Short mmCIF file of C-alpha atoms and ligand atoms in Angstrom, two decimals:
data_model
loop_
_atom_site.label_atom_id
_atom_site.label_comp_id
_atom_site.label_asym_id
_atom_site.label_seq_id
_atom_site.Cartn_x
_atom_site.Cartn_y
_atom_site.Cartn_z
CA UNK S 1 -40.58 49.83 -57.03
CA UNK S 2 -37.12 51.27 -57.02
CA UNK S 3 -37.73 53.34 -60.13
CA UNK S 4 -40.17 55.58 -58.29
CA UNK S 5 -37.54 56.57 -55.76
CA UNK S 6 -35.04 59.31 -56.26
CA UNK S 7 -31.73 57.86 -57.40
CA UNK S 8 -29.50 57.10 -54.44
CA UNK S 9 -32.27 57.13 -51.84
CA UNK S 10 -31.54 53.66 -50.42
CA UNK S 11 -31.02 53.46 -46.71
CA UNK S 12 -29.13 50.21 -46.39
CA UNK S 13 -26.02 49.56 -48.33
CA UNK S 14 -26.75 47.05 -51.01
CA UNK S 15 -24.13 46.60 -53.74
CA UNK S 16 -26.65 45.63 -56.44
CA UNK S 17 -28.97 48.51 -55.73
CA UNK S 18 -26.04 50.83 -55.38
CA UNK S 19 -24.83 49.82 -58.81
CA UNK S 20 -28.31 50.25 -60.30
CA UNK S 21 -28.74 53.61 -58.67
CA UNK S 22 -25.46 54.80 -60.11
CA UNK S 23 -26.42 53.62 -63.57
CA UNK S 24 -29.79 55.31 -63.32
CA UNK S 25 -28.23 58.53 -62.16
CA UNK S 26 -25.89 58.43 -65.11
CA UNK S 27 -28.67 57.71 -67.59
CA UNK S 28 -30.66 60.59 -66.09
CA UNK S 29 -27.77 62.96 -66.68
CA UNK S 30 -27.24 61.62 -70.16
CA UNK S 31 -30.88 62.18 -70.94
CA UNK S 32 -30.62 65.82 -69.91
CA UNK S 33 -27.91 66.15 -72.55
CA UNK S 34 -29.88 64.16 -75.08
CA UNK S 35 -32.59 66.79 -74.96
CA UNK S 36 -30.23 69.57 -75.96
CA UNK S 37 -27.90 67.57 -78.21
CA UNK S 38 -30.32 66.35 -80.80
CA UNK S 39 -30.29 62.73 -79.72
CA UNK S 40 -34.05 62.36 -79.49
CA UNK S 41 -36.21 61.43 -82.45
CA UNK S 42 -39.86 60.81 -83.00
CA UNK S 43 -41.11 57.80 -84.86
CA UNK S 44 -44.62 57.86 -86.24
CA UNK S 45 -47.21 55.10 -86.30
CA UNK S 46 -50.32 55.45 -88.49
CA UNK S 47 -53.86 55.06 -87.24
CA UNK S 48 -56.57 54.06 -89.69
CA UNK S 49 -60.33 54.14 -89.84
CA UNK S 50 -61.47 50.54 -90.03
CA UNK S 51 -64.55 51.19 -92.17
CA UNK S 52 -62.58 52.33 -95.21
CA UNK S 53 -58.90 52.09 -94.35
CA UNK S 54 -58.44 55.88 -94.48
CA UNK S 55 -55.46 57.16 -92.55
CA UNK S 56 -56.83 58.93 -89.51
CA UNK S 57 -53.64 60.26 -88.00
CA UNK S 58 -50.18 59.42 -86.73
CA UNK S 59 -48.92 58.82 -83.22
CA UNK S 60 -45.53 60.28 -82.36
CA UNK S 61 -43.42 57.87 -80.28
CA UNK S 62 -40.17 58.88 -78.66
CA UNK S 63 -36.83 57.17 -79.42
CA UNK S 64 -33.40 58.03 -78.06
CA UNK S 65 -30.43 57.69 -80.33
CA UNK S 66 -27.94 57.09 -77.54
CA UNK S 67 -24.32 57.83 -78.46
CA UNK S 68 -23.12 54.41 -77.22
CA UNK S 69 -26.18 52.27 -76.62
CA UNK S 70 -27.94 52.60 -79.96
CA UNK S 71 -31.59 53.38 -80.46
CA UNK S 72 -33.40 53.16 -77.14
CA UNK S 73 -37.12 52.57 -76.78
CA UNK S 74 -39.19 54.50 -74.26
CA UNK S 75 -39.39 51.71 -71.68
CA UNK S 76 -35.59 51.84 -71.46
CA UNK S 77 -35.46 55.43 -70.26
CA UNK S 78 -38.90 56.83 -69.43
CA UNK S 79 -38.99 55.20 -65.96
CA UNK S 80 -35.78 57.05 -65.07
CA UNK S 81 -37.12 60.50 -65.87
CA UNK S 82 -40.63 59.85 -64.58
CA UNK S 83 -41.85 62.55 -62.19
CA UNK S 84 -38.77 64.66 -62.82
CA UNK S 85 -38.47 68.04 -64.55
CA UNK S 86 -36.99 66.17 -67.50
CA UNK S 87 -40.31 64.47 -68.10
CA UNK S 88 -41.95 67.86 -68.63
CA UNK S 89 -39.06 69.08 -70.76
CA UNK S 90 -39.49 65.97 -72.89
CA UNK S 91 -43.22 66.58 -73.22
CA UNK S 92 -42.58 70.09 -74.50
CA UNK S 93 -39.90 68.88 -76.88
CA UNK S 94 -42.24 66.22 -78.26
CA UNK S 95 -45.08 68.68 -78.82
CA UNK S 96 -42.86 71.24 -80.56
CA UNK S 97 -41.15 68.64 -82.71
CA UNK S 98 -44.37 66.92 -83.72
CA UNK S 99 -45.93 70.25 -84.70
CA UNK S 100 -42.92 71.19 -86.81
CA UNK S 101 -43.10 67.83 -88.52
CA UNK S 102 -46.81 68.33 -89.09
CA UNK S 103 -46.15 71.75 -90.65
CA UNK S 104 -43.54 70.20 -92.93
CA UNK S 105 -45.97 67.52 -94.08
CA UNK S 106 -48.63 70.16 -94.62
CA UNK S 107 -46.26 71.97 -96.97
CA UNK S 108 -45.99 68.69 -98.85
CA UNK S 109 -49.76 68.65 -99.19
CA UNK S 110 -50.58 66.21 -96.37
CA UNK S 111 -52.87 67.32 -93.58
CA UNK S 112 -52.18 64.86 -90.80
CA UNK S 113 -53.55 64.72 -87.30
CA UNK S 114 -50.63 64.03 -84.96
CA UNK S 115 -50.97 62.63 -81.48
CA UNK S 116 -48.42 62.91 -78.69
CA UNK S 117 -48.13 61.03 -75.42
CA UNK S 118 -48.32 63.24 -72.36
CA UNK S 119 -48.33 62.36 -68.71
CA UNK S 120 -51.42 63.77 -67.03
CA UNK S 121 -49.18 65.40 -64.45
CA UNK S 122 -47.86 67.64 -67.18
CA UNK S 123 -51.35 69.11 -67.51
CA UNK S 124 -51.04 70.22 -63.93
CA UNK S 125 -47.83 72.06 -64.65
CA UNK S 126 -48.37 75.77 -64.51
CA UNK S 127 -49.12 77.31 -67.87
CA UNK S 128 -49.45 74.11 -69.83
CA UNK S 129 -52.23 75.54 -71.97
CA UNK S 130 -50.25 78.75 -72.48
CA UNK S 131 -47.30 76.67 -73.62
CA UNK S 132 -49.58 74.83 -76.05
CA UNK S 133 -50.97 78.08 -77.41
CA UNK S 134 -47.44 79.30 -78.11
CA UNK S 135 -46.43 75.99 -79.64
CA UNK S 136 -49.43 76.05 -81.94
CA UNK S 137 -48.59 79.63 -82.93
CA UNK S 138 -45.04 78.60 -83.71
CA UNK S 139 -46.49 75.88 -85.88
CA UNK S 140 -48.53 78.40 -87.84
CA UNK S 141 -45.50 80.61 -88.43
CA UNK S 142 -43.41 77.78 -89.70
CA UNK S 143 -46.17 76.50 -91.92
CA UNK S 144 -46.06 79.79 -93.78
CA UNK S 145 -48.79 81.29 -91.63
CA UNK S 146 -51.45 79.56 -93.68
CA UNK S 147 -52.77 76.99 -91.36
CA UNK S 148 -54.33 78.94 -88.59
CA UNK S 149 -53.87 81.29 -85.75
CA UNK S 150 -55.02 81.69 -82.25
CA UNK S 151 -57.39 84.55 -81.86
CA UNK S 152 -57.53 86.34 -78.56
CA UNK S 153 -60.72 84.65 -77.52
CA UNK S 154 -59.56 81.18 -78.50
CA UNK S 155 -56.18 81.50 -76.86
CA UNK S 156 -57.38 83.34 -73.80
CA UNK S 157 -55.18 85.79 -71.95
CA UNK S 158 -52.64 83.07 -71.44
CA UNK S 159 -51.61 83.01 -75.05
CA UNK S 160 -50.02 86.41 -74.48
CA UNK S 161 -48.22 88.26 -77.24
CA UNK S 162 -48.67 85.56 -79.84
CA UNK S 163 -52.31 86.43 -80.26
CA UNK S 164 -52.02 89.93 -81.59
CA UNK S 165 -49.37 89.08 -84.11
CA UNK S 166 -51.28 86.24 -85.60
CA UNK S 167 -54.85 87.33 -85.39
CA UNK S 168 -56.44 87.95 -88.74
CA UNK S 169 -54.42 85.48 -90.73
CA UNK S 170 -56.04 82.92 -92.94
CA UNK S 171 -57.66 79.93 -91.37
CA UNK S 172 -56.60 76.56 -92.74
CA UNK S 173 -59.16 74.17 -94.10
CA UNK S 174 -58.53 71.05 -92.12
CA UNK S 175 -56.38 71.72 -89.18
CA UNK S 176 -57.31 75.34 -88.70
CA UNK S 177 -58.68 76.53 -85.39
CA UNK S 178 -62.31 76.69 -84.59
CA UNK S 179 -64.35 79.76 -85.30
CA UNK S 180 -65.57 81.95 -82.49
CA UNK S 181 -68.97 80.40 -82.35
CA UNK S 182 -67.62 76.92 -81.89
CA UNK S 183 -64.97 78.07 -79.50
CA UNK S 184 -67.59 79.51 -77.21
CA UNK S 185 -69.28 76.18 -76.82
CA UNK S 186 -66.16 74.16 -76.62
CA UNK S 187 -64.94 72.57 -73.49
CA UNK S 188 -66.74 69.39 -72.75
CA UNK S 189 -67.80 68.92 -76.35
CA UNK S 190 -65.78 66.53 -78.47
CA UNK S 191 -63.25 68.06 -80.86
CA UNK S 192 -63.77 66.42 -84.24
CA UNK S 193 -60.70 64.76 -85.69
CA UNK S 194 -61.00 66.83 -88.86
CA UNK S 195 -60.79 70.15 -87.05
CA UNK S 196 -58.17 69.15 -84.48
CA UNK S 197 -54.60 70.33 -84.81
CA UNK S 198 -53.13 68.03 -82.24
CA UNK S 199 -54.26 65.12 -80.14
CA UNK S 200 -52.92 64.51 -76.68
CA UNK S 201 -52.88 60.90 -75.52
CA UNK S 202 -53.14 60.93 -71.76
CA UNK S 203 -51.02 58.23 -70.17
CA UNK S 204 -51.47 56.54 -66.82
CA UNK S 205 -54.59 58.38 -65.94
CA UNK S 206 -54.72 56.46 -62.66
CA UNK S 207 -51.90 58.62 -61.41
CA UNK S 208 -53.75 61.86 -61.91
CA UNK S 209 -54.27 63.36 -58.48
CA UNK S 210 -56.68 66.14 -59.30
CA UNK S 211 -59.15 65.29 -62.02
CA UNK S 212 -61.14 68.49 -61.56
CA UNK S 213 -58.08 70.68 -62.11
CA UNK S 214 -57.00 68.56 -65.06
CA UNK S 215 -60.43 68.90 -66.65
CA UNK S 216 -60.15 72.70 -66.45
CA UNK S 217 -56.79 72.64 -68.24
CA UNK S 218 -58.14 70.20 -70.81
CA UNK S 219 -61.02 72.52 -71.65
CA UNK S 220 -58.56 75.38 -72.16
CA UNK S 221 -56.56 73.17 -74.49
CA UNK S 222 -59.66 72.11 -76.39
CA UNK S 223 -60.43 75.72 -77.16
CA UNK S 224 -57.09 75.74 -78.99
CA UNK S 225 -58.31 72.90 -81.18
CA UNK S 226 -56.55 70.14 -79.27
CA UNK S 227 -58.35 66.88 -78.67
CA UNK S 228 -57.68 64.25 -76.03
CA UNK S 229 -57.55 60.52 -76.01
CA UNK S 230 -57.35 58.22 -73.06
CA UNK S 231 -54.39 55.93 -73.68
CA UNK S 232 -54.11 52.34 -72.48
CA UNK S 233 -57.76 52.17 -71.53
CA UNK S 234 -58.66 49.08 -69.57
CA UNK S 235 -55.51 49.15 -67.46
CA UNK S 236 -55.41 50.89 -64.09
CA UNK S 237 -58.23 50.88 -61.61
CA UNK S 238 -59.15 54.53 -61.93
CA UNK S 239 -59.79 54.62 -65.66
CA UNK S 240 -63.54 54.25 -65.40
CA UNK S 241 -63.99 56.93 -62.80
CA UNK S 242 -61.92 59.49 -64.64
CA UNK S 243 -63.56 58.73 -67.88
CA UNK S 244 -66.67 60.55 -66.76
CA UNK S 245 -64.82 63.46 -65.22
CA UNK S 246 -62.52 64.34 -68.09
CA UNK S 247 -63.47 65.76 -71.50
CA UNK S 248 -62.09 62.85 -73.52
CA UNK S 249 -62.66 62.69 -77.29
CA UNK S 250 -61.50 59.16 -78.04
CA UNK S 251 -60.65 56.01 -76.10
CA UNK S 252 -57.64 53.85 -76.91
CA UNK S 253 -57.98 50.24 -75.84
CA UNK S 254 -54.72 48.94 -74.51
CA UNK S 255 -52.92 46.55 -76.80
CA UNK S 256 -52.74 43.81 -74.18
CA UNK S 257 -56.45 43.14 -74.67
CA UNK S 258 -56.27 43.32 -78.43
CA UNK S 259 -53.17 41.24 -79.18
CA UNK S 260 -54.81 37.87 -78.47
CA UNK S 261 -58.45 38.75 -79.02
CA UNK S 262 -58.96 35.97 -81.54
CA UNK S 263 -57.93 33.22 -79.12
CA UNK S 264 -58.75 34.70 -75.76
CA UNK S 265 -62.44 35.07 -74.88
CA UNK S 266 -61.68 37.10 -71.77
CA UNK S 267 -59.71 39.69 -73.70
CA UNK S 268 -62.48 39.86 -76.27
CA UNK S 269 -65.02 40.43 -73.51
CA UNK S 270 -63.00 43.35 -72.17
CA UNK S 271 -62.82 44.91 -75.62
CA UNK S 272 -66.57 44.40 -75.97
CA UNK S 273 -67.12 46.09 -72.62
CA UNK S 274 -65.08 49.12 -73.57
CA UNK S 275 -66.96 49.42 -76.86
CA UNK S 276 -70.32 49.16 -75.11
CA UNK S 277 -69.43 51.76 -72.56
CA UNK S 278 -67.99 54.19 -75.07
CA UNK S 279 -71.18 53.93 -77.10
CA UNK S 280 -73.23 55.19 -74.19
CA UNK S 281 -71.10 58.32 -73.86
CA UNK S 282 -70.73 58.29 -76.90
CA UNK S 283 -67.06 58.36 -77.88
CA UNK S 284 -65.21 56.58 -80.68
CA UNK S 285 -62.72 53.85 -79.85
CA UNK S 286 -59.30 53.08 -81.25
CA UNK S 287 -57.77 49.65 -80.72
CA UNK S 288 -53.99 49.50 -80.44
CA UNK S 289 -51.88 46.40 -81.01
CA UNK S 290 -53.79 45.28 -84.10
CA UNK S 291 -51.29 42.85 -85.54
CA UNK S 292 -53.41 41.14 -88.18
CA UNK S 293 -56.12 41.80 -90.69
CA UNK S 294 -58.33 39.20 -88.96
CA UNK S 295 -58.25 41.15 -85.71
CA UNK S 296 -58.96 44.36 -87.61
CA UNK S 297 -62.00 42.74 -89.20
CA UNK S 298 -63.28 41.40 -85.92
CA UNK S 299 -62.89 44.81 -84.31
CA UNK S 300 -64.79 46.46 -87.10
CA UNK S 301 -67.61 43.95 -86.75
CA UNK S 302 -67.68 44.74 -83.05
CA UNK S 303 -68.14 48.43 -83.82
CA UNK S 304 -64.63 49.71 -83.18
CA UNK S 305 -63.89 52.79 -85.30
CA UNK S 306 -60.10 53.04 -85.48
CA UNK S 307 -57.08 50.76 -85.38
CA UNK S 308 -53.34 50.99 -84.98
CA UNK S 309 -50.79 48.22 -84.90
CA UNK S 310 -47.99 46.29 -86.55
CA UNK S 311 -50.53 44.68 -88.90
CA UNK S 312 -51.00 48.10 -90.48
CA UNK S 313 -47.61 49.67 -89.90
CA UNK S 314 -44.88 49.77 -87.31
CA UNK S 315 -43.70 53.08 -85.93
CA UNK S 316 -41.34 54.56 -88.54
CA UNK S 317 -38.90 57.46 -88.88
CA UNK S 318 -40.49 60.65 -90.22
CA UNK S 319 -38.86 60.34 -93.63
CA UNK S 320 -40.66 57.04 -94.26
CA UNK S 321 -44.11 58.45 -93.59
CA UNK S 322 -44.92 60.06 -96.96
CA UNK S 323 -43.75 57.00 -98.95
CA UNK S 324 -45.79 54.76 -96.62
CA UNK S 325 -48.86 56.97 -97.08
CA UNK S 326 -48.72 56.75 -100.85
CA UNK S 327 -48.13 52.99 -100.79
CA UNK S 328 -51.08 52.57 -98.40
CA UNK S 329 -53.29 54.79 -100.57
CA UNK S 330 -52.54 52.62 -103.62
CA UNK S 331 -52.92 49.26 -101.99
CA UNK S 332 -54.07 48.79 -98.43
CA UNK S 333 -51.85 45.88 -97.76
CA UNK S 334 -51.90 44.53 -94.24
CA UNK S 335 -48.96 42.61 -92.89
CA UNK S 336 -49.70 38.97 -92.32
CA UNK S 337 -48.31 38.55 -88.85
CA UNK S 338 -45.81 40.47 -86.82
CA UNK S 339 -43.21 37.73 -86.82
CA UNK S 340 -40.14 39.82 -87.53
CA UNK S 341 -38.32 41.19 -84.52
CA UNK S 342 -39.20 44.58 -83.11
CA UNK S 343 -37.34 47.47 -84.76
P1 C2E C 401 -48.39 53.73 -76.02
O1 C2E C 401 -48.65 55.18 -76.09
O2 C2E C 401 -49.51 52.84 -75.62
O3 C2E C 401 -47.82 53.35 -77.45
C1 C2E C 401 -48.06 52.13 -78.09
C2 C2E C 401 -46.85 51.23 -78.00
O4 C2E C 401 -47.22 49.98 -78.58
C3 C2E C 401 -45.65 51.70 -78.79
O5 C2E C 401 -44.49 51.23 -78.11
C4 C2E C 401 -45.80 50.96 -80.10
O6 C2E C 401 -44.58 50.78 -80.77
C5 C2E C 401 -46.34 49.65 -79.63
N1 C2E C 401 -47.14 48.98 -80.63
C6 C2E C 401 -47.85 49.54 -81.62
N2 C2E C 401 -48.48 48.61 -82.36
C7 C2E C 401 -48.17 47.42 -81.81
C8 C2E C 401 -48.52 46.06 -82.15
O7 C2E C 401 -49.26 45.79 -83.08
N3 C2E C 401 -48.02 45.08 -81.34
C9 C2E C 401 -47.21 45.35 -80.28
N4 C2E C 401 -46.76 44.33 -79.56
N5 C2E C 401 -46.86 46.62 -79.95
C10 C2E C 401 -47.33 47.64 -80.71
P2 C2E C 401 -43.28 52.21 -77.77
O8 C2E C 401 -43.03 53.13 -78.92
O9 C2E C 401 -42.17 51.38 -77.25
O10 C2E C 401 -43.86 53.10 -76.60
C11 C2E C 401 -44.17 52.53 -75.37
C12 C2E C 401 -44.83 53.52 -74.46
O11 C2E C 401 -43.94 54.58 -74.12
C13 C2E C 401 -46.03 54.22 -75.10
O12 C2E C 401 -47.17 53.40 -75.03
C14 C2E C 401 -46.14 55.43 -74.21
O13 C2E C 401 -46.77 55.09 -73.00
C15 C2E C 401 -44.69 55.74 -73.90
N6 C2E C 401 -44.24 56.81 -74.80
C16 C2E C 401 -43.89 56.74 -76.11
N7 C2E C 401 -43.52 57.94 -76.58
C17 C2E C 401 -43.64 58.81 -75.55
C18 C2E C 401 -43.42 60.22 -75.39
O14 C2E C 401 -43.06 60.94 -76.33
N8 C2E C 401 -43.63 60.74 -74.16
C19 C2E C 401 -44.05 59.98 -73.11
N9 C2E C 401 -44.22 60.57 -71.91
N10 C2E C 401 -44.28 58.66 -73.21
C20 C2E C 401 -44.09 58.09 -74.42
MG1 MG C 402 -50.00 56.41 -76.94
MG1 MG C 403 -51.47 52.98 -75.64
MG1 MG C 404 -49.29 51.35 -73.77
#
């Protein structure tokens, strides 16, 4: 596909491709500005525990408020920055922004597990875990230094100067880091949702070229209290293989298998297969694309732990999250069907 090539790398002159390439190049340059000019925003979509409807966390999803084109969704610009330095810059921006938002919500009395979408190639960037350690330290500072710190042993040498400054501060109840004892054992062990500060959803795991190296970085990150989910599970041939090689805490079933589960026996069989397999590991499963209460019920009967989808809530701007949470706490009202157009 053309999108994988560098812009302008066509050998034969082709007016249509030439036009596309120029547009892509322009969008790429505009995105570089978007990063520094405050045009990016995160929307948040709740995840719930099916057994009792408790809110389990929120997924941060990127949106671009383009100066001329309006609000762009990720599929309109992610392909253009894929495999470029901008993709990594975006990943760092998303992590920092989500953590600041989390700290703000914590000040408002809401401890919320936030997940971010990260390309597995970003894990292979040098110093990814050191970046994370710093970002988590920044989070603690901005939260009024209540919610946790990275001790030298948890952060490792990579966490650098942040460690000393923050060591010895109070540990938060819910999202605080793990104590030394736990940290020593951590690595392959699951990080419980309650003690995690951040969840990283790994995208397109099939494109990971060194699972062993990635697993090492993941274990470093887990010592910082970060947990990992495997996004879009069921798509991509390599998913199954990597599943056993990587320290994954939760599996997300891709929405394409969930959307039509009620009518499509094949889709239902795939969901069943993922649930069976994850039980042998064992790891909890989240189903995405849950658009109706009926599908939520069926999933729960099948043993699926968590759900996310338009039936519960669409991704929303940050300022709508606290009102949504209190409305949901009062009355867990599912939407009937996602018939209205996408936001
Ligand atoms: P994803 O991580 O699998 O995110 C789920 C996508 O499904 C989101 O689309 C969400 O709006 C949509 N969705 C959620 N519930 C439902 C539902 O019930 N029905 C239907 N039909 N769709 C639902 P969105 O926000 O357009 O994101 C698309 C993809 O873009 C994401 O898929 C993820 O792969 C990528 N992405 C989003 N944010 C980021 C980011 O910050 N960084 C990177 N690298 N990728 C991102
Ligand atoms: Mg995701
Ligand atoms: Mg997904
Ligand atoms: Mg997806």
